[in-house]
Amino acid sequence: MTAIKEPSFRESVDLMFNRAAALMDLPPGLEEKIRVCNATYTVRFGVRLRGQIHTFTGYRSVHSEHMEPVKGGIRYAMAVNQDEVEALAALMTYKCALVEAPFGGSKGGLRIDPRKYEEHELEQITRRFAYELAKRDLINPSQNVPAPDMGTGEREMAWMADQYARMNTTDINARACVTGKPLNAGGISGRVEATGRGIQYALREFFRHPEDVKKAGMSGSLDGKRVIVQGLGNVGYHAAKFLSEEDGSLVVGIIERDGAIYNPEGIDVEAVHQWIVKHGGVNGYPDATHTAEGTAVLEEDCDILIPAALEGVINLSNAERIKAPLIIEAANGPVTAGADEVLRKKGTVIIPDMYANAGGVTVSYFEWVKNLSHIRFGRMQRRQEEARHELIVKELERLDRYLGDAWSMSPDFKAKYLKGADELELVRSGLDDTMRIAYQAMSEVWHDRDDVDDLRTAAYIVSIDRVAKSYRAKGL
Ligand code: GLU
């Protein structure tokens, strides 16, 4: 078999950008200015572990500073390289613009297999990496604010935030230097599951538009739709769990590192998650059929395919055989530019990464604002809201007594109505609103322009236009 030449991830993002930019009327030179990555910093540092010095390579790439701080996660993986962080940083620029998070785009990575190290070793490595970045303002509440990504989570963010605080003892806003921190270290409720929750809200919004659902050859709602998810990490797990537990979708396939499991009757996502925690993979899970060649399950029959793992998993070698009429990109860049073209021709609807997985950065934005305002959301107004609601409930109770058997309040109305919103409810409401509005902006371009036949191009057009406007406002 001859190997098929695919563009690199970075080239793929550029090709997709170019497709959209060609349909826009940007001033000469501005298109190039927006596309290029402003700077990428590479650092190599040594850490003494197990009696010898280990050298690590890390990156932080800044794609666009049309707004500051710049934002984007830091991933820990052996595959991390400059091309990848630059592609991911570019996606962050467009993602933030699309969901109106007031940031430029950035991304970082450390070439490491985190599973090979003990916790205290990872802490040492992370603190050293954070030190290298912070001393160059590549971690800084007003300039560059990292977050979790593949291979990192709350724990790493807490170490980074603490490292920054140790280096900047008088910075009152130190906690806003990274997001995705644990609650007790300045984090916000709902950040861990935010990207998965965003996938759910994105799909709910998609299914609120029957004409869009029709383009994917489907009808109805999320209820009963068959879902295949690739990667049961933080994003895939939460998306699959929420869709199956709250929206009536049927998760029929789960693809993991050690193969895939399939059951047309539906799989209990929480049970599989617990199985993976205990056994390290899906192999042996009793209530489904196991296939060693996991990626083959991407090609199984289903309604919604959710690639939530690596970039480039849907490529020229399998695109033609993908049966799902709807793909939602929970991962960044799971569909290569070549595969995107094949799928577009087939009529597959793709909800693009820059929109689909923007729930993470959206809640990061809320966390950053919380850190800068030094107060938990809802703290000032919650009880006041409850007191006002109480006034209405008292009046209704009076009416209830007066009307006797003719009318009475619904049994759980009082408790539900009296309860003021806590931080988690506010975060969910803000995320839901963001996902709805961003979808509408994207879908409007998709419908209104005859030269735009996919959501990805529409998303790029909305984002590029916003970035261009902010460059122009700066006099460029
Ligand atoms: N790593 C996530 C992403 O790719 C989150 C970034 C952030 O919260 O800044 O969108």
Short mmCIF file of C-alpha atoms and ligand atoms in Angstrom, two decimals:
data_model
loop_
_atom_site.label_atom_id
_atom_site.label_comp_id
_atom_site.label_asym_id
_atom_site.label_seq_id
_atom_site.Cartn_x
_atom_site.Cartn_y
_atom_site.Cartn_z
CA MET A 1 0.00 0.00 0.00
CA THR A 2 1.40 3.43 -0.87
CA ALA A 3 1.49 5.92 1.97
CA ILE A 4 -0.89 8.84 1.46
CA LYS A 5 0.72 12.24 1.89
CA GLU A 6 -1.14 14.34 4.41
CA PRO A 7 -0.25 17.91 5.31
CA SER A 8 1.09 18.41 8.83
CA PHE A 9 -1.35 19.52 11.55
CA ARG A 10 -0.05 23.08 11.23
CA GLU A 11 -0.51 23.01 7.44
CA SER A 12 -3.98 21.53 7.87
CA VAL A 13 -5.04 24.46 10.06
CA ASP A 14 -3.53 26.90 7.56
CA LEU A 15 -5.33 25.23 4.65
CA MET A 16 -8.63 25.50 6.47
CA PHE A 17 -7.87 29.13 7.34
CA ASN A 18 -7.01 29.86 3.69
CA ARG A 19 -10.26 28.37 2.44
CA ALA A 20 -12.21 30.80 4.60
CA ALA A 21 -9.92 33.81 4.06
CA ALA A 22 -10.31 33.40 0.27
CA LEU A 23 -14.03 34.11 0.71
CA MET A 24 -13.39 37.28 2.71
CA ASP A 25 -12.43 40.75 1.76
CA LEU A 26 -9.45 41.35 4.03
CA PRO A 27 -7.04 44.25 3.43
CA PRO A 28 -3.78 43.15 1.79
CA GLY A 29 -1.30 41.80 4.31
CA LEU A 30 -3.78 41.44 7.14
CA GLU A 31 -4.66 37.88 6.15
CA GLU A 32 -1.01 36.89 6.42
CA LYS A 33 -0.65 38.74 9.74
CA ILE A 34 -3.56 36.84 11.24
CA ARG A 35 -2.48 33.43 9.94
CA VAL A 36 1.13 33.43 11.11
CA CYS A 37 2.17 32.39 14.57
CA ASN A 38 3.77 35.37 16.37
CA ALA A 39 6.37 33.49 18.37
CA THR A 40 7.27 30.08 19.72
CA TYR A 41 9.56 29.67 22.67
CA THR A 42 11.41 26.38 23.07
CA VAL A 43 12.98 25.54 26.39
CA ARG A 44 15.22 22.66 27.37
CA PHE A 45 15.79 22.21 31.07
CA GLY A 46 17.29 19.61 33.33
CA VAL A 47 15.76 18.11 36.45
CA ARG A 48 17.64 15.83 38.83
CA LEU A 49 15.56 12.68 39.31
CA ARG A 50 16.49 9.23 40.59
CA GLY A 51 20.13 10.27 40.95
CA GLN A 52 20.63 11.64 37.46
CA ILE A 53 19.82 14.69 35.37
CA HIS A 54 16.94 14.31 32.93
CA THR A 55 16.54 16.87 30.13
CA PHE A 56 13.05 17.90 29.04
CA THR A 57 11.89 19.91 26.04
CA GLY A 58 8.93 22.26 26.34
CA TYR A 59 7.21 24.86 24.18
CA ARG A 60 4.93 27.83 24.57
CA SER A 61 3.66 29.28 21.36
CA VAL A 62 1.84 32.61 21.02
CA HIS A 63 -0.21 32.78 17.87
CA SER A 64 -1.96 36.12 18.12
CA GLU A 65 -1.81 39.00 20.58
CA HIS A 66 -4.66 41.04 19.14
CA MET A 67 -6.06 40.65 22.66
CA GLU A 68 -4.14 40.02 25.84
CA PRO A 69 -3.66 37.93 27.82
CA VAL A 70 -3.25 35.08 25.38
CA LYS A 71 -4.85 31.80 26.39
CA GLY A 72 -4.46 28.10 25.83
CA GLY A 73 -3.63 24.84 27.52
CA ILE A 74 -0.37 23.05 28.23
CA ARG A 75 -0.22 19.41 27.18
CA TYR A 76 2.03 16.66 28.42
CA ALA A 77 2.65 14.02 25.76
CA MET A 78 5.55 12.38 23.95
CA ALA A 79 4.20 13.55 20.59
CA VAL A 80 4.45 17.25 21.51
CA ASN A 81 6.42 19.23 18.93
CA GLN A 82 6.65 22.75 17.56
CA ASP A 83 4.34 22.15 14.59
CA GLU A 84 1.67 20.82 16.93
CA VAL A 85 1.80 23.62 19.53
CA GLU A 86 1.70 26.21 16.76
CA ALA A 87 -1.36 24.60 15.17
CA LEU A 88 -3.03 24.39 18.56
CA ALA A 89 -2.15 28.00 19.39
CA ALA A 90 -3.71 29.14 16.11
CA LEU A 91 -6.88 27.18 16.91
CA MET A 92 -6.99 28.94 20.30
CA THR A 93 -7.05 32.34 18.57
CA TYR A 94 -10.04 31.36 16.44
CA LYS A 95 -11.74 29.51 19.29
CA CYS A 96 -11.56 32.48 21.67
CA ALA A 97 -12.79 34.86 18.96
CA LEU A 98 -15.73 32.58 18.13
CA VAL A 99 -16.97 32.31 21.73
CA GLU A 100 -16.10 35.93 22.54
CA ALA A 101 -13.56 35.13 25.22
CA PRO A 102 -11.36 38.25 25.23
CA PHE A 103 -8.05 36.49 24.64
CA GLY A 104 -5.43 35.95 21.98
CA GLY A 105 -4.34 32.39 21.22
CA SER A 106 -1.50 30.42 22.76
CA LYS A 107 -0.59 26.82 23.52
CA GLY A 108 2.13 24.97 25.33
CA GLY A 109 3.48 21.50 25.56
CA LEU A 110 6.06 19.39 27.33
CA ARG A 111 7.51 16.31 25.68
CA ILE A 112 7.00 13.78 28.44
CA ASP A 113 5.09 10.59 29.17
CA PRO A 114 3.54 11.59 32.50
CA ARG A 115 2.65 7.98 33.35
CA LYS A 116 6.33 7.19 33.71
CA TYR A 117 6.83 9.53 36.66
CA GLU A 118 5.75 9.56 40.27
CA GLU A 119 3.72 12.43 41.60
CA HIS A 120 6.58 14.17 43.40
CA GLU A 121 8.73 13.89 40.26
CA LEU A 122 6.00 15.38 38.11
CA GLU A 123 5.70 18.22 40.59
CA GLN A 124 9.40 18.95 40.34
CA ILE A 125 9.30 18.87 36.53
CA THR A 126 6.16 21.01 36.34
CA ARG A 127 7.49 23.61 38.77
CA ARG A 128 10.71 23.89 36.79
CA PHE A 129 8.83 24.22 33.49
CA ALA A 130 6.53 26.83 35.05
CA TYR A 131 9.56 28.73 36.34
CA GLU A 132 11.06 28.82 32.85
CA LEU A 133 7.82 30.12 31.36
CA ALA A 134 6.97 32.58 34.15
CA LYS A 135 10.33 34.30 34.04
CA ARG A 136 9.63 35.18 30.40
CA ASP A 137 6.03 36.28 31.11
CA LEU A 138 4.74 33.20 29.32
CA ILE A 139 2.78 32.55 32.49
CA ASN A 140 1.32 35.83 33.68
CA PRO A 141 -2.24 36.93 34.62
CA SER A 142 -2.21 39.85 32.20
CA GLN A 143 -0.09 38.35 29.40
CA ASN A 144 -0.35 34.60 29.10
CA VAL A 145 -2.70 32.32 31.01
CA PRO A 146 -2.25 28.54 30.54
CA ALA A 147 -4.82 25.87 31.35
CA PRO A 148 -5.04 22.08 31.32
CA ASP A 149 -4.89 20.05 28.14
CA MET A 150 -4.07 16.43 27.28
CA GLY A 151 -1.99 14.88 30.07
CA THR A 152 -2.48 17.75 32.53
CA GLY A 153 -5.23 18.67 34.96
CA GLU A 154 -6.07 20.49 38.16
CA ARG A 155 -3.02 19.16 39.97
CA GLU A 156 -0.51 20.54 37.44
CA MET A 157 -2.35 23.88 37.31
CA ALA A 158 -2.15 24.18 41.11
CA TRP A 159 1.62 23.59 40.99
CA MET A 160 2.04 26.17 38.23
CA ALA A 161 -0.08 28.76 40.04
CA ASP A 162 1.87 28.21 43.23
CA GLN A 163 5.18 28.48 41.38
CA TYR A 164 4.11 31.78 39.84
CA ALA A 165 2.95 33.08 43.25
CA ARG A 166 6.31 32.18 44.81
CA MET A 167 8.09 34.15 42.09
CA ASN A 168 5.70 37.12 42.29
CA THR A 169 4.98 37.52 45.97
CA THR A 170 3.33 40.95 45.67
CA ASP A 171 1.12 40.23 42.68
CA ILE A 172 -2.41 40.48 44.05
CA ASN A 173 -3.76 38.81 40.90
CA ALA A 174 -1.35 35.89 41.01
CA ARG A 175 -4.17 33.32 41.05
CA ALA A 176 -5.33 34.47 37.62
CA CYS A 177 -2.03 33.30 36.09
CA VAL A 178 -3.47 29.90 35.11
CA THR A 179 -6.99 28.46 34.93
CA GLY A 180 -8.33 24.98 35.55
CA LYS A 181 -7.08 25.07 39.16
CA PRO A 182 -8.70 23.05 41.94
CA LEU A 183 -11.50 24.83 43.83
CA ASN A 184 -9.40 25.29 46.95
CA ALA A 185 -6.63 26.95 44.94
CA GLY A 186 -8.77 29.55 43.19
CA GLY A 187 -10.56 27.34 40.68
CA ILE A 188 -14.20 27.56 39.64
CA SER A 189 -17.03 25.03 39.93
CA GLY A 190 -17.69 23.20 36.68
CA ARG A 191 -14.29 23.72 35.01
CA VAL A 192 -13.27 20.04 35.04
CA GLU A 193 -16.30 18.92 33.03
CA ALA A 194 -16.61 22.18 31.05
CA THR A 195 -15.39 20.90 27.68
CA GLY A 196 -17.62 17.80 27.84
CA ARG A 197 -20.54 19.95 28.98
CA GLY A 198 -19.81 22.28 26.05
CA ILE A 199 -20.08 19.33 23.63
CA GLN A 200 -23.50 18.53 25.09
CA TYR A 201 -24.67 22.15 24.83
CA ALA A 202 -23.31 22.39 21.27
CA LEU A 203 -25.24 19.29 20.21
CA ARG A 204 -28.39 20.49 21.96
CA GLU A 205 -28.14 23.75 20.05
CA PHE A 206 -27.52 21.92 16.77
CA PHE A 207 -30.67 19.86 17.31
CA ARG A 208 -32.63 23.06 17.97
CA HIS A 209 -32.10 23.89 14.27
CA PRO A 210 -34.17 21.36 12.29
CA GLU A 211 -32.87 22.64 8.96
CA ASP A 212 -29.27 21.95 10.10
CA VAL A 213 -30.23 18.52 11.41
CA LYS A 214 -31.80 17.83 8.02
CA LYS A 215 -28.52 18.68 6.29
CA ALA A 216 -27.04 15.76 8.21
CA GLY A 217 -29.89 13.56 6.98
CA MET A 218 -31.39 13.25 10.45
CA SER A 219 -34.45 14.49 12.29
CA GLY A 220 -35.72 14.76 15.84
CA SER A 221 -33.65 15.34 18.92
CA LEU A 222 -30.66 13.83 20.70
CA ASP A 223 -32.98 11.27 22.24
CA GLY A 224 -32.19 7.80 20.88
CA LYS A 225 -29.29 8.95 18.70
CA ARG A 226 -26.45 6.40 18.51
CA VAL A 227 -23.09 7.81 19.53
CA ILE A 228 -19.53 6.53 19.09
CA VAL A 229 -16.87 8.27 21.15
CA GLN A 230 -13.14 8.00 20.64
CA GLY A 231 -11.18 8.61 23.83
CA LEU A 232 -12.74 8.37 27.27
CA GLY A 233 -10.44 10.98 28.79
CA ASN A 234 -11.78 14.05 30.55
CA VAL A 235 -13.58 15.44 27.49
CA GLY A 236 -14.90 12.22 25.94
CA TYR A 237 -16.00 10.79 29.27
CA HIS A 238 -18.00 13.84 30.33
CA ALA A 239 -19.56 14.36 26.88
CA ALA A 240 -20.62 10.70 26.61
CA LYS A 241 -21.86 10.59 30.20
CA PHE A 242 -23.99 13.73 29.92
CA LEU A 243 -25.42 12.77 26.51
CA SER A 244 -26.41 9.29 27.67
CA GLU A 245 -27.60 10.21 31.16
CA GLU A 246 -29.35 13.50 30.40
CA ASP A 247 -30.32 13.53 26.72
CA GLY A 248 -31.32 9.94 26.05
CA SER A 249 -28.54 9.29 23.52
CA LEU A 250 -27.25 5.75 23.16
CA VAL A 251 -23.48 5.36 23.42
CA VAL A 252 -22.91 2.30 21.23
CA GLY A 253 -19.13 2.44 20.83
CA ILE A 254 -16.13 3.56 22.88
CA ILE A 255 -12.63 3.59 21.41
CA GLU A 256 -9.66 3.63 23.75
CA ARG A 257 -5.90 3.05 23.60
CA ASP A 258 -6.25 -0.73 23.99
CA GLY A 259 -9.02 -1.26 21.43
CA ALA A 260 -12.70 -0.52 21.28
CA ILE A 261 -15.93 -1.83 22.75
CA TYR A 262 -19.22 -1.95 20.89
CA ASN A 263 -22.78 -2.74 21.90
CA PRO A 264 -25.73 -1.72 19.70
CA GLU A 265 -27.97 -1.80 22.79
CA GLY A 266 -25.95 0.95 24.45
CA ILE A 267 -23.02 1.07 26.89
CA ASP A 268 -23.05 2.33 30.48
CA VAL A 269 -20.43 5.10 30.25
CA GLU A 270 -19.91 5.42 34.00
CA ALA A 271 -19.36 1.66 34.33
CA VAL A 272 -16.75 1.73 31.54
CA HIS A 273 -15.05 4.72 33.15
CA GLN A 274 -14.81 2.82 36.46
CA TRP A 275 -13.52 -0.23 34.55
CA ILE A 276 -10.77 1.85 32.93
CA VAL A 277 -9.76 3.36 36.28
CA LYS A 278 -9.44 -0.15 37.71
CA HIS A 279 -7.98 -2.08 34.76
CA GLY A 280 -6.21 0.61 32.74
CA GLY A 281 -8.22 0.02 29.54
CA VAL A 282 -11.49 -1.22 28.04
CA ASN A 283 -10.30 -4.76 27.37
CA GLY A 284 -12.31 -7.30 29.33
CA TYR A 285 -15.29 -5.02 29.94
CA PRO A 286 -18.12 -7.53 30.18
CA ASP A 287 -21.15 -5.86 28.58
CA ALA A 288 -19.83 -5.18 25.06
CA THR A 289 -17.82 -6.75 22.26
CA HIS A 290 -14.13 -5.90 22.24
CA THR A 291 -12.19 -5.16 19.02
CA ALA A 292 -8.42 -4.94 19.25
CA GLU A 293 -8.21 -2.70 16.16
CA GLY A 294 -9.92 0.24 17.88
CA THR A 295 -9.81 2.78 15.05
CA ALA A 296 -11.92 0.45 12.86
CA VAL A 297 -14.86 1.30 15.13
CA LEU A 298 -14.66 4.92 13.87
CA GLU A 299 -16.15 3.45 10.69
CA GLU A 300 -19.09 1.71 12.40
CA ASP A 301 -22.66 2.71 11.83
CA CYS A 302 -23.85 5.49 14.18
CA ASP A 303 -25.57 8.89 14.14
CA ILE A 304 -22.95 10.98 15.92
CA LEU A 305 -19.21 10.39 15.97
CA ILE A 306 -17.25 12.16 18.70
CA PRO A 307 -13.50 12.05 18.20
CA ALA A 308 -12.24 13.19 21.61
CA ALA A 309 -8.63 12.02 21.57
CA LEU A 310 -5.83 12.92 19.20
CA GLU A 311 -5.46 15.06 16.10
CA GLY A 312 -5.53 13.52 12.63
CA VAL A 313 -7.47 10.34 13.51
CA ILE A 314 -9.85 10.88 10.62
CA ASN A 315 -7.59 11.21 7.62
CA LEU A 316 -7.28 10.29 3.97
CA SER A 317 -6.86 6.63 4.83
CA ASN A 318 -10.30 6.23 6.46
CA ALA A 319 -12.43 9.32 5.63
CA GLU A 320 -14.24 7.63 2.77
CA ARG A 321 -15.41 4.82 5.04
CA ILE A 322 -16.74 6.99 7.89
CA LYS A 323 -20.49 6.33 8.07
CA ALA A 324 -21.56 8.84 10.73
CA PRO A 325 -23.59 11.66 9.14
CA LEU A 326 -22.59 14.00 11.98
CA ILE A 327 -19.13 14.43 13.49
CA ILE A 328 -18.51 16.70 16.46
CA GLU A 329 -14.83 17.45 17.00
CA ALA A 330 -14.28 17.24 20.75
CA ALA A 331 -10.52 16.96 20.22
CA ASN A 332 -8.49 19.63 18.46
CA GLY A 333 -7.83 18.83 14.81
CA PRO A 334 -9.13 15.22 14.69
CA VAL A 335 -10.04 15.59 10.99
CA THR A 336 -7.20 16.43 8.59
CA ALA A 337 -7.72 19.00 5.82
CA GLY A 338 -7.77 16.17 3.24
CA ALA A 339 -10.35 14.15 5.17
CA ASP A 340 -12.40 17.30 5.68
CA GLU A 341 -12.69 17.66 1.92
CA VAL A 342 -13.67 14.02 1.41
CA LEU A 343 -16.34 14.25 4.14
CA ARG A 344 -17.69 17.55 2.85
CA LYS A 345 -18.20 15.98 -0.57
CA LYS A 346 -20.01 13.07 1.07
CA GLY A 347 -22.34 15.52 2.83
CA THR A 348 -21.12 14.70 6.35
CA VAL A 349 -21.83 17.56 8.72
CA ILE A 350 -18.86 18.45 10.92
CA ILE A 351 -19.27 20.62 14.00
CA PRO A 352 -15.74 22.02 14.09
CA ASP A 353 -13.28 21.84 16.99
CA MET A 354 -12.89 25.58 17.42
CA TYR A 355 -16.56 25.73 18.35
CA ALA A 356 -17.28 22.26 19.70
CA ASN A 357 -14.58 22.11 22.35
CA ALA A 358 -14.66 25.79 23.32
CA GLY A 359 -16.46 25.01 26.58
CA GLY A 360 -13.10 24.61 28.31
CA VAL A 361 -11.75 28.02 27.48
CA THR A 362 -15.16 29.59 28.11
CA VAL A 363 -15.22 28.40 31.71
CA SER A 364 -11.52 29.28 31.97
CA TYR A 365 -12.58 32.81 31.11
CA PHE A 366 -15.10 32.76 33.97
CA GLU A 367 -12.40 31.46 36.33
CA TRP A 368 -9.98 34.20 35.28
CA VAL A 369 -12.66 36.87 35.87
CA LYS A 370 -13.45 35.30 39.26
CA ASN A 371 -9.75 35.42 40.21
CA LEU A 372 -9.40 39.05 39.16
CA SER A 373 -12.55 40.09 41.00
CA HIS A 374 -11.53 38.10 44.09
CA ILE A 375 -15.08 36.98 44.75
CA ARG A 376 -17.11 33.89 44.03
CA PHE A 377 -19.89 34.31 41.46
CA GLY A 378 -23.29 34.79 43.07
CA ARG A 379 -21.93 35.66 46.53
CA MET A 380 -23.43 39.16 46.62
CA GLN A 381 -26.81 38.56 45.01
CA ARG A 382 -27.84 35.01 45.92
CA ARG A 383 -29.60 35.69 49.24
CA GLN A 384 -31.09 38.93 48.00
CA GLU A 385 -32.57 37.04 45.05
CA GLU A 386 -33.93 34.43 47.42
CA ALA A 387 -35.51 37.12 49.63
CA ARG A 388 -37.27 38.67 46.64
CA HIS A 389 -38.50 35.27 45.50
CA GLU A 390 -39.81 34.69 49.01
CA LEU A 391 -42.04 37.75 48.66
CA ILE A 392 -43.68 36.26 45.58
CA VAL A 393 -44.03 32.84 47.17
CA LYS A 394 -45.74 34.41 50.20
CA GLU A 395 -48.22 36.15 47.93
CA LEU A 396 -48.88 32.89 46.06
CA GLU A 397 -49.42 31.10 49.36
CA ARG A 398 -51.99 33.73 50.29
CA LEU A 399 -53.72 33.17 46.96
CA ASP A 400 -53.55 29.42 47.52
CA ARG A 401 -55.40 29.78 50.83
CA TYR A 402 -57.91 32.17 49.34
CA LEU A 403 -58.73 29.99 46.31
CA GLY A 404 -59.08 26.84 48.38
CA ASP A 405 -59.51 23.72 46.23
CA ALA A 406 -59.77 25.70 42.99
CA TRP A 407 -55.99 26.18 42.70
CA SER A 408 -52.81 25.24 44.50
CA MET A 409 -49.10 25.66 43.96
CA SER A 410 -47.25 22.74 42.31
CA PRO A 411 -45.59 20.70 45.08
CA ASP A 412 -41.93 21.45 44.25
CA PHE A 413 -42.44 24.97 42.95
CA LYS A 414 -41.63 26.70 46.24
CA ALA A 415 -38.32 24.94 46.87
CA LYS A 416 -37.18 25.31 43.25
CA TYR A 417 -38.18 28.95 42.93
CA LEU A 418 -36.73 30.03 46.27
CA LYS A 419 -33.27 28.69 45.57
CA GLY A 420 -30.92 31.40 44.31
CA ALA A 421 -28.30 30.35 41.75
CA ASP A 422 -24.97 29.10 43.10
CA GLU A 423 -21.66 29.34 41.27
CA LEU A 424 -22.09 26.06 39.39
CA GLU A 425 -25.51 27.04 38.09
CA LEU A 426 -24.17 30.41 36.96
CA VAL A 427 -21.22 28.77 35.21
CA ARG A 428 -23.56 26.39 33.38
CA SER A 429 -25.87 29.19 32.40
CA GLY A 430 -22.95 31.27 31.07
CA LEU A 431 -21.58 28.29 29.16
CA ASP A 432 -24.95 27.39 27.69
CA ASP A 433 -25.50 30.96 26.57
CA THR A 434 -22.03 31.12 25.02
CA MET A 435 -22.47 27.86 23.10
CA ARG A 436 -25.89 28.89 21.79
CA ILE A 437 -24.79 32.33 20.62
CA ALA A 438 -21.59 31.10 18.98
CA TYR A 439 -23.52 28.37 17.14
CA GLN A 440 -26.01 30.90 15.87
CA ALA A 441 -23.25 33.19 14.56
CA MET A 442 -21.64 30.28 12.73
CA SER A 443 -24.86 28.79 11.41
CA GLU A 444 -26.04 32.17 10.11
CA VAL A 445 -22.99 32.41 7.83
CA TRP A 446 -23.53 28.78 6.75
CA HIS A 447 -27.10 29.56 5.70
CA ASP A 448 -26.76 33.07 4.39
CA ARG A 449 -23.79 32.63 2.07
CA ASP A 450 -24.03 30.50 -1.04
CA ASP A 451 -20.25 30.15 -1.19
CA VAL A 452 -20.06 28.59 2.32
CA ASP A 453 -21.07 24.95 2.43
CA ASP A 454 -19.76 23.83 5.82
CA LEU A 455 -19.74 24.90 9.44
CA ARG A 456 -15.96 24.97 9.69
CA THR A 457 -15.57 27.59 6.97
CA ALA A 458 -18.41 29.53 8.56
CA ALA A 459 -16.69 29.38 11.96
CA TYR A 460 -13.40 30.59 10.48
CA ILE A 461 -15.16 33.46 8.72
CA VAL A 462 -16.80 34.64 11.97
CA SER A 463 -13.52 34.34 13.91
CA ILE A 464 -11.20 35.84 11.32
CA ASP A 465 -13.58 38.77 10.90
CA ARG A 466 -13.51 39.45 14.64
CA VAL A 467 -9.73 39.17 14.87
CA ALA A 468 -9.37 41.45 11.82
CA LYS A 469 -11.64 44.02 13.44
CA SER A 470 -9.60 44.10 16.59
CA TYR A 471 -6.35 44.45 14.61
CA ARG A 472 -7.91 47.32 12.68
CA ALA A 473 -9.03 48.97 15.91
CA LYS A 474 -5.37 48.88 16.94
CA GLY A 475 -4.49 50.77 13.76
CA LEU A 476 -3.00 47.87 11.80
N1 GLU B 1 -6.81 23.17 26.55
C1 GLU B 1 -8.13 23.64 26.34
C2 GLU B 1 -8.36 23.93 24.86
O1 GLU B 1 -7.72 23.42 24.01
C3 GLU B 1 -8.49 24.78 27.26
C4 GLU B 1 -7.74 26.05 27.07
C5 GLU B 1 -8.01 27.11 28.13
O2 GLU B 1 -8.88 26.90 28.95
O3 GLU B 1 -7.29 28.11 28.11
O4 GLU B 1 -9.26 24.65 24.50
#
